[in-house]
XYZ file of C-alpha atoms in Angstrom:
374
model
C 98.109 93.462 88.441
C 101.721 94.746 88.016
C 103.819 96.919 89.907
C 105.906 98.160 87.585
C 104.122 98.775 83.998
C 105.140 101.914 82.473
C 105.661 103.425 79.334
C 108.586 105.868 79.838
C 108.569 108.817 77.784
C 111.157 110.530 79.789
C 112.601 110.627 83.467
C 111.838 112.551 86.437
C 115.225 114.249 87.465
C 114.029 113.880 91.074
C 112.787 110.429 91.484
C 113.765 108.643 88.227
C 110.104 107.804 87.521
C 108.712 107.675 83.929
C 107.066 110.647 83.310
C 105.156 112.386 79.731
C 106.799 115.051 78.221
C 103.798 117.543 78.841
C 103.538 116.669 82.288
C 103.805 119.796 84.847
C 104.085 117.767 87.651
C 105.670 113.990 88.580
C 102.900 111.949 89.674
C 105.474 109.908 91.565
C 107.119 112.726 93.761
C 105.218 115.882 92.822
C 108.075 117.734 91.352
C 107.253 120.581 88.898
C 108.483 120.720 85.519
C 109.899 117.198 85.975
C 112.246 116.627 83.039
C 113.746 120.423 83.560
C 117.460 120.458 85.091
C 117.336 123.072 88.070
C 119.811 124.546 90.534
C 118.758 124.593 94.298
C 118.550 127.514 96.130
C 122.144 128.169 98.062
C 121.784 127.002 101.399
C 119.120 124.114 100.565
C 119.455 120.422 99.357
C 117.810 118.208 97.049
C 115.268 116.119 98.665
C 116.908 112.702 98.442
C 120.147 114.386 100.012
C 118.736 114.713 103.183
C 117.011 111.341 104.252
C 119.362 109.209 102.487
C 121.798 107.124 104.623
C 125.391 108.182 104.142
C 125.956 104.645 103.908
C 124.196 104.524 100.763
C 126.849 106.047 98.481
C 129.825 104.597 100.328
C 131.421 101.266 100.201
C 129.053 99.064 102.666
C 130.239 99.223 106.248
C 127.899 98.567 109.370
C 126.387 101.807 110.301
C 127.385 102.385 113.885
C 124.244 104.617 114.708
C 121.549 103.124 112.633
C 118.631 105.559 112.284
C 115.922 103.670 113.794
C 117.611 101.149 116.158
C 115.731 102.875 119.012
C 112.561 101.781 117.855
C 111.499 98.552 119.622
C 111.821 95.720 117.522
C 108.008 95.155 117.542
C 106.875 98.480 117.265
C 104.947 100.013 114.179
C 107.097 101.457 111.815
C 107.046 105.585 110.803
C 103.584 106.636 109.577
C 103.858 108.096 106.215
C 104.234 111.767 106.532
C 105.717 111.522 109.819
C 109.239 112.653 108.448
C 107.673 116.333 107.635
C 104.760 117.252 110.053
C 101.935 119.117 108.036
C 102.804 122.895 108.194
C 106.524 122.514 108.549
C 108.622 124.166 105.905
C 109.675 122.060 102.903
C 112.980 120.128 102.718
C 113.542 121.440 99.180
C 112.312 125.168 98.471
C 112.315 125.757 102.181
C 109.487 128.370 101.660
C 106.464 126.224 100.992
C 104.337 124.759 103.785
C 103.483 120.894 103.789
C 100.096 120.354 103.439
C 97.950 117.452 105.274
C 98.722 115.229 102.272
C 102.747 115.598 102.516
C 103.387 117.465 99.570
C 104.646 121.024 99.501
C 102.138 123.675 98.811
C 104.444 125.922 96.788
C 106.582 123.627 94.817
C 104.554 120.234 94.985
C 107.669 118.184 96.231
C 106.291 114.973 98.122
C 108.185 115.308 101.731
C 110.252 112.799 103.331
C 108.054 110.149 105.047
C 110.223 108.637 107.855
C 110.461 105.551 106.237
C 113.407 105.794 103.989
C 115.551 103.895 105.908
C 114.648 101.855 108.801
C 116.306 98.951 110.994
C 115.026 96.889 113.690
C 116.083 93.879 115.678
C 114.473 91.090 117.662
C 117.200 90.187 120.239
C 119.835 88.139 118.796
C 117.116 86.067 116.977
C 116.435 88.441 114.029
C 116.731 91.466 112.670
C 115.313 93.431 109.564
C 116.217 96.234 107.133
C 114.148 98.256 105.000
C 115.845 100.947 102.419
C 113.855 103.444 99.910
C 116.428 102.415 97.423
C 117.851 104.515 94.833
C 115.183 105.134 92.005
C 112.134 105.420 94.101
C 110.142 108.497 96.172
C 108.937 106.321 98.682
C 108.970 103.142 100.109
C 106.217 101.125 99.813
C 107.784 98.026 101.680
C 107.272 97.281 105.411
C 108.574 94.917 108.070
C 107.390 93.844 111.472
C 109.520 91.342 113.767
C 109.203 90.256 117.522
C 110.584 87.706 119.906
C 108.937 84.790 120.851
C 109.311 82.726 124.187
C 110.838 80.076 122.097
C 111.952 81.738 118.866
C 111.133 84.924 116.404
C 108.797 85.526 113.784
C 108.611 88.239 111.146
C 106.300 89.673 108.381
C 107.639 91.659 105.296
C 104.668 93.293 102.850
C 105.464 94.807 99.564
C 103.129 97.269 98.547
C 101.707 97.557 94.890
C 103.181 100.759 93.206
C 100.044 101.202 90.571
C 97.698 100.830 93.526
C 97.167 104.364 95.505
C 97.416 103.909 99.352
C 99.701 100.704 98.950
C 102.495 102.367 101.500
C 100.109 102.487 104.211
C 98.566 98.950 103.193
C 102.035 97.291 103.233
C 102.299 98.676 106.722
C 99.048 97.929 108.309
C 99.401 94.346 106.997
C 102.852 93.530 108.532
C 101.485 95.161 111.968
C 98.345 93.328 111.698
C 99.839 89.923 111.021
C 102.613 90.242 113.643
C 99.651 90.544 116.271
C 98.397 87.472 115.449
C 101.401 85.600 115.355
C 102.749 86.952 118.580
C 99.255 86.275 120.086
C 98.947 82.550 119.074
C 102.397 80.913 118.679
C 103.223 81.844 122.432
C 99.401 80.235 123.468
C 100.337 77.063 121.890
C 98.690 77.360 118.606
C 100.179 75.114 115.549
C 102.472 78.028 113.413
C 100.873 76.528 110.289
C 97.198 77.614 111.668
C 98.555 80.746 113.145
C 100.366 81.821 109.726
C 97.006 81.312 107.662
C 94.993 83.350 110.359
C 97.592 85.688 110.020
C 97.902 86.297 106.199
C 93.862 86.300 106.837
C 93.740 89.065 109.527
C 96.449 90.919 107.122
C 94.143 90.865 103.888
C 90.991 91.983 105.952
C 93.002 95.015 107.204
C 94.029 95.975 103.543
C 90.675 95.116 102.036
C 89.047 97.134 104.453
C 91.145 100.515 103.463
C 89.610 102.954 101.586
C 90.248 102.961 97.870
C 89.183 102.958 93.923
C 87.246 99.735 93.239
C 89.441 99.530 90.329
C 92.433 100.363 91.945
C 92.341 99.436 95.528
C 95.285 99.481 98.573
C 97.325 96.296 97.861
C 100.207 94.221 98.854
C 102.284 91.033 98.683
C 102.893 89.405 102.077
C 105.483 86.452 103.518
C 105.834 85.731 107.023
C 107.938 82.986 109.313
C 108.172 82.006 112.664
C 111.215 80.210 113.651
C 111.646 78.271 116.608
C 113.610 75.087 117.968
C 111.017 72.933 116.429
C 111.592 74.059 113.098
C 110.431 76.964 109.992
C 107.091 77.703 109.116
C 106.625 80.138 106.554
C 103.317 81.448 105.050
C 102.942 83.780 101.737
C 100.779 85.802 99.398
C 102.229 87.357 95.981
C 106.023 87.494 95.343
C 107.785 88.299 98.177
C 109.815 85.264 98.995
C 111.536 83.538 101.744
C 115.087 81.491 101.579
C 116.859 79.349 103.561
C 120.310 79.728 103.763
C 122.893 77.532 105.090
C 126.328 76.420 104.592
C 125.207 73.159 104.186
C 122.934 74.108 101.156
C 120.397 76.710 100.745
C 117.257 76.863 98.996
C 113.804 78.875 98.089
C 110.915 78.112 100.573
C 108.198 80.009 98.513
C 106.925 79.840 95.011
C 105.575 83.328 93.263
C 102.114 84.290 92.834
C 103.065 85.658 89.416
C 102.412 85.294 85.895
C 105.902 83.792 85.163
C 105.920 81.052 87.744
C 102.357 80.165 86.500
C 103.688 79.934 83.170
C 106.867 77.628 84.213
C 104.527 75.646 86.461
C 102.104 74.799 83.617
C 105.074 74.218 81.484
C 103.740 76.606 78.955
C 107.491 78.295 78.922
C 110.786 77.937 80.031
C 111.885 79.835 82.793
C 114.099 81.990 80.484
C 111.191 82.556 78.375
C 109.058 83.347 80.858
C 111.122 86.084 82.975
C 111.765 87.671 79.847
C 108.278 88.291 79.177
C 106.898 92.064 80.170
C 104.166 90.133 82.260
C 106.621 88.306 83.995
C 106.086 90.224 87.199
C 102.182 90.542 87.167
C 100.688 89.154 90.210
C 98.114 86.418 90.164
C 97.434 86.816 94.243
C 97.807 89.320 96.662
C 96.073 91.034 99.633
C 93.450 93.823 98.717
C 89.879 94.559 98.144
C 90.146 93.359 94.535
C 92.233 90.260 95.289
C 89.420 87.735 95.459
C 89.255 84.565 97.978
C 92.394 84.722 100.147
C 94.470 81.223 100.039
C 97.526 81.894 101.581
C 100.775 79.212 101.475
C 102.286 77.707 104.314
C 104.904 75.263 104.146
C 106.939 73.842 107.094
C 110.513 72.250 107.599
C 113.274 71.358 109.994
C 116.392 72.012 109.198
C 119.239 69.730 110.187
C 121.780 72.206 110.736
C 122.033 75.965 111.491
C 121.144 78.642 109.307
C 119.473 81.804 108.057
C 115.875 82.394 107.051
C 115.512 85.230 104.834
C 112.347 87.224 104.034
C 112.457 89.708 101.252
C 110.631 91.871 98.912
C 111.212 91.538 95.230
C 113.625 94.778 95.354
C 116.337 92.132 96.897
C 115.477 88.985 94.511
C 115.243 90.876 91.145
C 118.990 91.374 91.619
C 120.021 88.292 93.512
C 117.447 85.524 92.834
C 119.352 82.769 93.455
C 119.839 81.254 96.948
C 123.406 80.649 96.165
C 123.940 84.376 95.496
C 122.020 85.405 98.508
C 123.951 82.710 100.548
C 127.457 84.224 99.489
C 126.313 87.703 100.888
C 124.411 86.576 104.030
C 126.692 83.875 105.272
C 129.786 86.084 104.764
C 131.505 86.844 108.396
C 130.390 85.752 111.870
C 127.903 88.475 112.515
C 124.520 88.743 113.666
C 121.317 88.863 111.825
C 121.523 92.946 111.505
C 124.960 93.263 109.856
C 123.351 89.943 107.435
C 120.528 92.097 106.435
C 122.427 94.776 106.083
C 124.860 93.147 103.392
C 121.986 92.168 101.517
C 120.311 95.560 101.325
C 123.761 96.822 100.491
C 124.290 94.173 97.608
C 120.695 95.102 96.007
C 121.589 98.972 96.361
C 124.941 98.242 94.698
C 123.121 96.394 91.673
C 121.127 99.385 90.987
C 118.647 99.910 93.738
C 115.561 100.161 91.263
C 112.970 99.381 93.383
C 112.623 99.584 97.529
C 114.270 96.704 99.010
C 113.416 95.096 102.604
C 115.280 91.944 103.949
C 114.211 89.989 107.290
C 117.017 87.740 108.743
C 116.156 85.029 111.618
C 118.700 82.785 112.844
C 118.175 79.031 113.218
C 118.245 77.515 115.731
C 117.262 80.910 117.729
C 119.803 81.529 120.021
C 119.399 80.907 123.953
C 117.324 78.101 125.982
C 114.410 77.190 124.250
C 111.619 74.888 124.911
C 111.259 72.607 121.842
C 107.438 72.599 120.423
C 105.912 69.394 119.077
C 104.695 69.682 115.679
């Protein structure tokens, strides 16, 4: 399965997705005549103008009024379609009513979902930011995070773009996994076992979503538990976890992808594998067509302070090396939210070709904590 296989003939002038010359509508955003320039009616705004964060086009600066900061850290993110309710007016043409499917019945434009830019914090221990990016019409990434009695945990999921329904799949998977972690780890469960259970539960939820047998909703998965006893990460697919520290940084996960498989087998050099058009084809994911689920789990205990970063490929496609991420995240003495914002901004400045989601967790967690045996 590949999230980004296209044969571009032309690009939609609204969302930038490839379209065919004879397409009357963009299949990604629903714009009619997607390759034809048009002038918006006086007094209206193009759809990307309204929901786009003010900081996106400007040089990066911390946003003093985050759009979703009032959201409780562990609360679910906005449901698709929450941004413009069915029956409301279209944000583009201002004339058509928005249908239950989230599209304008007059001009066919897909309405903002409320997930274009989301931020949340888990006390002083962690934070996450998810952004639409500059080329996509919808954000199929999702995150969930929460404080634990002795630390913090987070989940990042990336919906597979070629599978309809993956926007909901990523959101539900993140929420389901977080519920397992926040229920089992405080009760004394080993984080490695809890991580496997969390991935399994997320997989069950995604597999249960309705969809075409040949193209069912799907997403990738990465999660982390951070407490005084160490760091535990789990993953399926190519969403990644990194350890960033002034003393040295490294990647904690290996991708379930075609390129990683070729490199591991010695069939290709890293340069050759990543240059191949099949490089990002997934070899494992969450979904009804994924087969038996076998999540990866790893744990380690750092010797000094640092940050755990969970991210979708919208970040690591542009900043793949741990040193690149450390140079951005470890600048300054601010908290996890500012570090997450800087990383997202770096991805947007690099082109913002995909949705980008980053969770930053501090190690050791601040405040009194009880060391867990492991």
